Coordinates of C-alpha atoms in Angstrom, one line a residue:
M1 CA 106.0 65.3 127.6
N2 CA 108.4 65.9 125.3
V3 CA 109.5 69.6 123.7
K4 CA 107.3 69.9 121.0
N5 CA 104.1 69.5 123.8
I6 CA 105.9 71.9 125.5
F7 CA 106.3 74.3 123.3
L8 CA 102.6 74.2 122.3
V9 CA 101.8 74.5 125.8
L10 CA 103.8 77.3 126.6
L11 CA 102.7 79.2 123.2
F12 CA 99.2 78.9 124.6
V13 CA 99.6 80.1 127.7
L14 CA 101.2 83.1 126.2
T15 CA 98.9 83.4 123.4
A16 CA 96.2 83.5 126.2
R17 CA 97.3 85.9 128.4
H18 CA 98.5 88.4 125.0
A19 CA 94.3 88.2 124.7
V20 CA 93.4 89.1 128.0
A21 CA 95.8 91.5 128.0
Q22 CA 94.6 93.1 124.7
Y23 CA 91.2 93.1 126.2
D24 CA 92.2 95.1 129.6
K25 CA 93.6 97.8 127.1
L26 CA 90.9 98.4 124.7
D27 CA 88.3 98.7 128.2
S28 CA 90.9 101.1 129.6
L29 CA 91.2 103.2 126.7
K30 CA 86.8 103.0 126.2
R31 CA 86.9 104.2 129.7
V32 CA 89.3 107.1 129.1
F33 CA 87.5 108.1 125.7
H34 CA 84.0 107.8 127.6
N35 CA 85.6 110.7 130.3
S36 CA 87.2 112.7 127.5
R37 CA 85.7 115.6 126.7
N38 CA 89.0 116.9 124.4
D39 CA 87.3 115.9 120.8
S40 CA 91.7 115.4 120.1
V41 CA 91.7 112.7 121.8
R42 CA 88.5 111.1 121.4
F43 CA 89.1 110.8 117.6
A44 CA 93.0 109.2 118.0
L45 CA 90.9 107.0 120.9
S46 CA 88.0 105.9 118.9
L47 CA 90.3 104.9 115.8
Q48 CA 92.7 102.8 118.0
I49 CA 89.6 101.6 120.0
G50 CA 88.0 100.6 116.8
E51 CA 90.9 99.2 115.1
G52 CA 91.5 96.7 118.4
Y53 CA 88.2 95.0 118.0
L54 CA 88.4 94.3 114.2
Y55 CA 89.9 91.2 114.5
R56 CA 87.7 89.8 117.1
N57 CA 84.1 91.9 117.2
N58 CA 84.3 93.8 113.8
D59 CA 81.2 94.9 114.7
S60 CA 82.4 97.1 118.0
G61 CA 85.3 98.1 115.5
L62 CA 83.0 100.1 113.3
V63 CA 80.9 101.8 115.9
Y64 CA 84.4 103.0 117.3
I65 CA 85.5 103.9 113.7
Q66 CA 82.2 105.9 112.7
K67 CA 82.6 108.1 116.2
G68 CA 85.8 108.9 114.6
T69 CA 84.6 109.5 111.4
A70 CA 81.9 111.6 112.9
L71 CA 84.3 113.7 114.5
A72 CA 86.4 114.2 111.6
D73 CA 83.7 115.0 109.6
Q74 CA 82.1 117.3 112.2
R75 CA 86.0 118.9 112.5
G76 CA 86.4 119.5 108.9
S77 CA 90.0 118.1 108.7
A78 CA 91.2 116.6 106.2
L79 CA 93.8 115.0 107.7
W80 CA 91.3 113.5 110.4
Q81 CA 89.2 112.3 107.2
A82 CA 92.3 110.7 105.9
H83 CA 92.8 108.9 109.2
A84 CA 89.0 107.6 109.6
R85 CA 88.8 106.4 106.2
A86 CA 92.3 104.6 106.7
A87 CA 90.8 102.8 110.2
M88 CA 87.5 102.1 108.0
M89 CA 89.7 100.2 105.0
G90 CA 90.6 97.9 107.8
Y91 CA 87.7 97.2 108.8
F92 CA 86.3 96.7 105.0
F93 CA 89.3 94.5 104.4
A94 CA 89.0 92.5 108.0
T95 CA 85.7 92.1 106.5
N96 CA 86.3 90.9 103.3
D97 CA 84.9 94.0 101.4
F98 CA 88.1 94.8 99.3
V99 CA 86.4 97.1 96.5
G100 CA 85.6 98.8 99.6
S101 CA 88.9 98.7 100.9
L102 CA 90.4 99.6 97.8
K103 CA 87.4 102.2 97.1
L104 CA 88.9 104.3 100.5
S105 CA 92.9 103.3 100.0
L106 CA 92.5 105.4 96.7
Q107 CA 90.3 107.8 97.9
N108 CA 93.4 108.7 100.5
I109 CA 96.1 108.2 97.6
N110 CA 94.0 111.4 95.1
D111 CA 93.5 113.4 98.1
Y112 CA 97.3 113.2 99.9
S113 CA 97.1 116.5 98.3
R114 CA 95.0 117.9 101.0
Y115 CA 96.3 115.9 103.9
Q116 CA 99.8 115.7 103.3
D117 CA 100.7 112.8 105.9
P118 CA 102.7 110.5 104.3
Y119 CA 102.1 107.9 107.0
V120 CA 98.7 107.6 105.6
L121 CA 99.8 107.7 102.3
A122 CA 102.1 104.7 102.7
Y123 CA 99.5 102.8 104.4
S124 CA 96.9 103.3 102.0
I125 CA 99.3 102.0 98.9
I126 CA 100.1 98.8 101.2
F127 CA 96.4 98.0 101.4
M128 CA 96.1 98.8 98.1
A129 CA 99.2 95.8 97.8
A130 CA 97.7 94.0 100.0
I131 CA 94.1 93.9 98.4
Y132 CA 96.2 93.4 94.5
A133 CA 98.3 90.6 96.2
G134 CA 95.5 88.3 97.3
N135 CA 93.2 88.7 94.0
G136 CA 95.5 87.9 91.5
Y137 CA 97.7 90.7 90.9
P138 CA 101.5 90.1 92.1
E139 CA 102.9 92.7 89.5
K140 CA 100.3 95.2 90.8
A141 CA 101.1 94.3 94.4
T142 CA 104.9 94.5 93.8
V143 CA 104.9 97.9 92.3
S144 CA 102.7 99.4 95.0
M145 CA 105.1 97.6 97.9
Q146 CA 107.7 99.5 96.4
N147 CA 105.8 102.8 96.0
A148 CA 105.1 102.6 100.0
I149 CA 108.9 101.7 100.8
V150 CA 110.2 104.7 98.7
I151 CA 107.8 106.7 100.9
L152 CA 108.3 105.5 104.2
D153 CA 112.2 105.3 103.9
T154 CA 111.5 109.2 103.4
L155 CA 110.3 109.5 106.9
H156 CA 112.1 110.4 109.7
Y157 CA 109.6 111.6 112.5
V158 CA 106.6 110.6 113.4
D159 CA 103.7 113.4 112.6
S160 CA 101.6 114.4 115.9
L161 CA 98.2 112.4 115.0
H162 CA 99.9 109.1 114.4
S163 CA 101.6 109.6 117.9
I164 CA 98.1 110.6 119.7
H165 CA 96.6 107.6 117.6
Y166 CA 98.8 105.4 118.9
F167 CA 100.0 106.9 121.6
N168 CA 99.0 104.0 124.3
S169 CA 100.4 101.5 121.6

């Protein structure tokens, strides 16, 4: 067996192991989600689980993102709603609904004064840049990415919702 074949076999084994570990992680998160009565934990987990499914089983991803969106709407928190829109942007992007993803990106960008989370703002701008780049607008994509970089360069902390949202990453 030559070096190329050994490398390919090793890559396959590592990829398969990672895929199995990801499903185990999602199953573990789902158990915690279903057993929790704390809305903050349920909200953060619903988005994390939803985003974990996006490129594997986007129907399941949508179900969990919708659960998070319902909790955000029930709470009336602009910050939670912005995070829920960010997760839904990912769903729309994964299902090639670039108009839906761009609409939510712009909504998060325009609503920044209400939720004031620079991470969500930068994330929304990055999605907008990816949509521009993939649809023949490289100049707009470049400007958007430069804006996101400026925002991210100023972040010297991780906000508490982001910590909860990705606490098991």
